Amino acid sequence: AASYEAAYLSGDRDPDLLEALGAAREARGDLDGAIAAWSQAEERAPERSRVLVALGRLLAGRGRFAEASDRLE
């Protein structure tokens, strides 16, 4: 997880990195950080269903149902 954060801080915004970063942040309980990473992954790879599902699930968990629904339609 630390290597994902280091790569992110160095300016890397590859969608694969952002997905891994989102998953790592979620695993350690940083849900807002996970949402931020998954949102950036969505911006760079909007066709990836796993990004939309993960982001939708996290948004719904935060009570942001309208935003979640947009991703899960």
mmCIF file with all atom_site columns, C-alpha atoms in Angstrom:
data_model
loop_
_atom_site.group_PDB
_atom_site.id
_atom_site.type_symbol
_atom_site.label_atom_id
_atom_site.label_alt_id
_atom_site.label_comp_id
_atom_site.label_asym_id
_atom_site.label_entity_id
_atom_site.label_seq_id
_atom_site.pdbx_PDB_ins_code
_atom_site.Cartn_x
_atom_site.Cartn_y
_atom_site.Cartn_z
_atom_site.occupancy
_atom_site.B_iso_or_equiv
_atom_site.pdbx_formal_charge
_atom_site.auth_seq_id
_atom_site.auth_comp_id
_atom_site.auth_asym_id
_atom_site.auth_atom_id
_atom_site.pdbx_PDB_model_num
ATOM 1  C CA . ALA A 1 1  ? 0.000   0.000  0.000   1.00 0.00 ? 1  ALA A CA 1
ATOM 2  C CA . ALA A 1 2  ? 2.822   2.384  0.785   1.00 0.00 ? 2  ALA A CA 1
ATOM 3  C CA . SER A 1 3  ? 4.258   1.881  -2.705  1.00 0.00 ? 3  SER A CA 1
ATOM 4  C CA . TYR A 1 4  ? 0.899   2.857  -4.253  1.00 0.00 ? 4  TYR A CA 1
ATOM 5  C CA . GLU A 1 5  ? 0.825   6.035  -2.182  1.00 0.00 ? 5  GLU A CA 1
ATOM 6  C CA . ALA A 1 6  ? 4.439   6.810  -3.171  1.00 0.00 ? 6  ALA A CA 1
ATOM 7  C CA . ALA A 1 7  ? 3.670   6.322  -6.867  1.00 0.00 ? 7  ALA A CA 1
ATOM 8  C CA . TYR A 1 8  ? 0.582   8.510  -6.547  1.00 0.00 ? 8  TYR A CA 1
ATOM 9  C CA . LEU A 1 9  ? 2.535   11.248 -4.789  1.00 0.00 ? 9  LEU A CA 1
ATOM 10 C CA . SER A 1 10 ? 5.130   11.140 -7.570  1.00 0.00 ? 10 SER A CA 1
ATOM 11 C CA . GLY A 1 11 ? 2.380   12.111 -10.020 1.00 0.00 ? 11 GLY A CA 1
ATOM 12 C CA . ASP A 1 12 ? 1.477   8.712  -11.463 1.00 0.00 ? 12 ASP A CA 1
ATOM 13 C CA . ARG A 1 13 ? -2.215  8.682  -12.415 1.00 0.00 ? 13 ARG A CA 1
ATOM 14 C CA . ASP A 1 14 ? -2.361  5.382  -14.270 1.00 0.00 ? 14 ASP A CA 1
ATOM 15 C CA . PRO A 1 15 ? -5.849  3.845  -13.900 1.00 0.00 ? 15 PRO A CA 1
ATOM 16 C CA . ASP A 1 16 ? -4.381  0.531  -12.700 1.00 0.00 ? 16 ASP A CA 1
ATOM 17 C CA . LEU A 1 17 ? -2.497  2.349  -9.955  1.00 0.00 ? 17 LEU A CA 1
ATOM 18 C CA . LEU A 1 18 ? -5.592  4.313  -8.987  1.00 0.00 ? 18 LEU A CA 1
ATOM 19 C CA . GLU A 1 19 ? -7.618  1.103  -8.713  1.00 0.00 ? 19 GLU A CA 1
ATOM 20 C CA . ALA A 1 20 ? -4.966  -0.495 -6.504  1.00 0.00 ? 20 ALA A CA 1
ATOM 21 C CA . LEU A 1 21 ? -4.719  2.669  -4.429  1.00 0.00 ? 21 LEU A CA 1
ATOM 22 C CA . GLY A 1 22 ? -8.492  2.783  -3.967  1.00 0.00 ? 22 GLY A CA 1
ATOM 23 C CA . ALA A 1 23 ? -8.565  -0.849 -2.845  1.00 0.00 ? 23 ALA A CA 1
ATOM 24 C CA . ALA A 1 24 ? -5.633  -0.326 -0.464  1.00 0.00 ? 24 ALA A CA 1
ATOM 25 C CA . ARG A 1 25 ? -7.198  2.759  1.084   1.00 0.00 ? 25 ARG A CA 1
ATOM 26 C CA . GLU A 1 26 ? -10.506 0.967  1.529   1.00 0.00 ? 26 GLU A CA 1
ATOM 27 C CA . ALA A 1 27 ? -8.769  -2.008 3.150   1.00 0.00 ? 27 ALA A CA 1
ATOM 28 C CA . ARG A 1 28 ? -7.214  0.247  5.764   1.00 0.00 ? 28 ARG A CA 1
ATOM 29 C CA . GLY A 1 29 ? -10.502 2.049  6.436   1.00 0.00 ? 29 GLY A CA 1
ATOM 30 C CA . ASP A 1 30 ? -9.816  5.292  4.552   1.00 0.00 ? 30 ASP A CA 1
ATOM 31 C CA . LEU A 1 31 ? -13.138 5.327  2.719   1.00 0.00 ? 31 LEU A CA 1
ATOM 32 C CA . ASP A 1 32 ? -12.984 8.969  1.664   1.00 0.00 ? 32 ASP A CA 1
ATOM 33 C CA . GLY A 1 33 ? -9.496  8.405  0.278   1.00 0.00 ? 33 GLY A CA 1
ATOM 34 C CA . ALA A 1 34 ? -10.725 5.289  -1.505  1.00 0.00 ? 34 ALA A CA 1
ATOM 35 C CA . ILE A 1 35 ? -13.582 7.232  -3.076  1.00 0.00 ? 35 ILE A CA 1
ATOM 36 C CA . ALA A 1 36 ? -11.114 9.881  -4.250  1.00 0.00 ? 36 ALA A CA 1
ATOM 37 C CA . ALA A 1 37 ? -8.834  7.283  -5.860  1.00 0.00 ? 37 ALA A CA 1
ATOM 38 C CA . TRP A 1 38 ? -11.679 5.368  -7.491  1.00 0.00 ? 38 TRP A CA 1
ATOM 39 C CA . SER A 1 39 ? -13.151 8.670  -8.767  1.00 0.00 ? 39 SER A CA 1
ATOM 40 C CA . GLN A 1 40 ? -9.862  9.512  -10.446 1.00 0.00 ? 40 GLN A CA 1
ATOM 41 C CA . ALA A 1 41 ? -9.753  6.011  -11.933 1.00 0.00 ? 41 ALA A CA 1
ATOM 42 C CA . GLU A 1 42 ? -13.260 6.590  -13.294 1.00 0.00 ? 42 GLU A CA 1
ATOM 43 C CA . GLU A 1 43 ? -12.144 9.849  -14.942 1.00 0.00 ? 43 GLU A CA 1
ATOM 44 C CA . ARG A 1 44 ? -9.266  8.075  -16.690 1.00 0.00 ? 44 ARG A CA 1
ATOM 45 C CA . ALA A 1 45 ? -11.011 4.784  -17.521 1.00 0.00 ? 45 ALA A CA 1
ATOM 46 C CA . PRO A 1 46 ? -14.799 5.308  -17.526 1.00 0.00 ? 46 PRO A CA 1
ATOM 47 C CA . GLU A 1 47 ? -15.351 2.053  -19.423 1.00 0.00 ? 47 GLU A CA 1
ATOM 48 C CA . ARG A 1 48 ? -14.039 -0.158 -16.596 1.00 0.00 ? 48 ARG A CA 1
ATOM 49 C CA . SER A 1 49 ? -16.987 -1.800 -14.903 1.00 0.00 ? 49 SER A CA 1
ATOM 50 C CA . ARG A 1 50 ? -14.976 -2.795 -11.816 1.00 0.00 ? 50 ARG A CA 1
ATOM 51 C CA . VAL A 1 51 ? -14.188 0.893  -11.230 1.00 0.00 ? 51 VAL A CA 1
ATOM 52 C CA . LEU A 1 52 ? -17.857 1.842  -11.491 1.00 0.00 ? 52 LEU A CA 1
ATOM 53 C CA . VAL A 1 53 ? -18.971 -0.989 -9.220  1.00 0.00 ? 53 VAL A CA 1
ATOM 54 C CA . ALA A 1 54 ? -16.357 -0.241 -6.554  1.00 0.00 ? 54 ALA A CA 1
ATOM 55 C CA . LEU A 1 55 ? -17.081 3.477  -6.634  1.00 0.00 ? 55 LEU A CA 1
ATOM 56 C CA . GLY A 1 56 ? -20.833 2.931  -6.591  1.00 0.00 ? 56 GLY A CA 1
ATOM 57 C CA . ARG A 1 57 ? -20.572 0.557  -3.637  1.00 0.00 ? 57 ARG A CA 1
ATOM 58 C CA . LEU A 1 58 ? -18.456 3.008  -1.632  1.00 0.00 ? 58 LEU A CA 1
ATOM 59 C CA . LEU A 1 59 ? -20.692 5.963  -2.439  1.00 0.00 ? 59 LEU A CA 1
ATOM 60 C CA . ALA A 1 60 ? -23.781 3.997  -1.395  1.00 0.00 ? 60 ALA A CA 1
ATOM 61 C CA . GLY A 1 61 ? -22.026 3.051  1.827   1.00 0.00 ? 61 GLY A CA 1
ATOM 62 C CA . ARG A 1 62 ? -21.563 6.745  2.522   1.00 0.00 ? 62 ARG A CA 1
ATOM 63 C CA . GLY A 1 63 ? -25.249 7.438  1.876   1.00 0.00 ? 63 GLY A CA 1
ATOM 64 C CA . ARG A 1 64 ? -24.548 9.149  -1.455  1.00 0.00 ? 64 ARG A CA 1
ATOM 65 C CA . PHE A 1 65 ? -27.229 7.136  -3.230  1.00 0.00 ? 65 PHE A CA 1
ATOM 66 C CA . ALA A 1 66 ? -27.838 9.368  -6.261  1.00 0.00 ? 66 ALA A CA 1
ATOM 67 C CA . GLU A 1 67 ? -24.131 9.362  -7.114  1.00 0.00 ? 67 GLU A CA 1
ATOM 68 C CA . ALA A 1 68 ? -23.946 5.612  -6.521  1.00 0.00 ? 68 ALA A CA 1
ATOM 69 C CA . SER A 1 69 ? -26.928 4.997  -8.765  1.00 0.00 ? 69 SER A CA 1
ATOM 70 C CA . ASP A 1 70 ? -25.260 6.884  -11.619 1.00 0.00 ? 70 ASP A CA 1
ATOM 71 C CA . ARG A 1 71 ? -22.376 4.401  -11.502 1.00 0.00 ? 71 ARG A CA 1
ATOM 72 C CA . LEU A 1 72 ? -24.442 1.269  -11.011 1.00 0.00 ? 72 LEU A CA 1
ATOM 73 C CA . GLU A 1 73 ? -27.080 1.785  -13.717 1.00 0.00 ? 73 GLU A CA 1
#
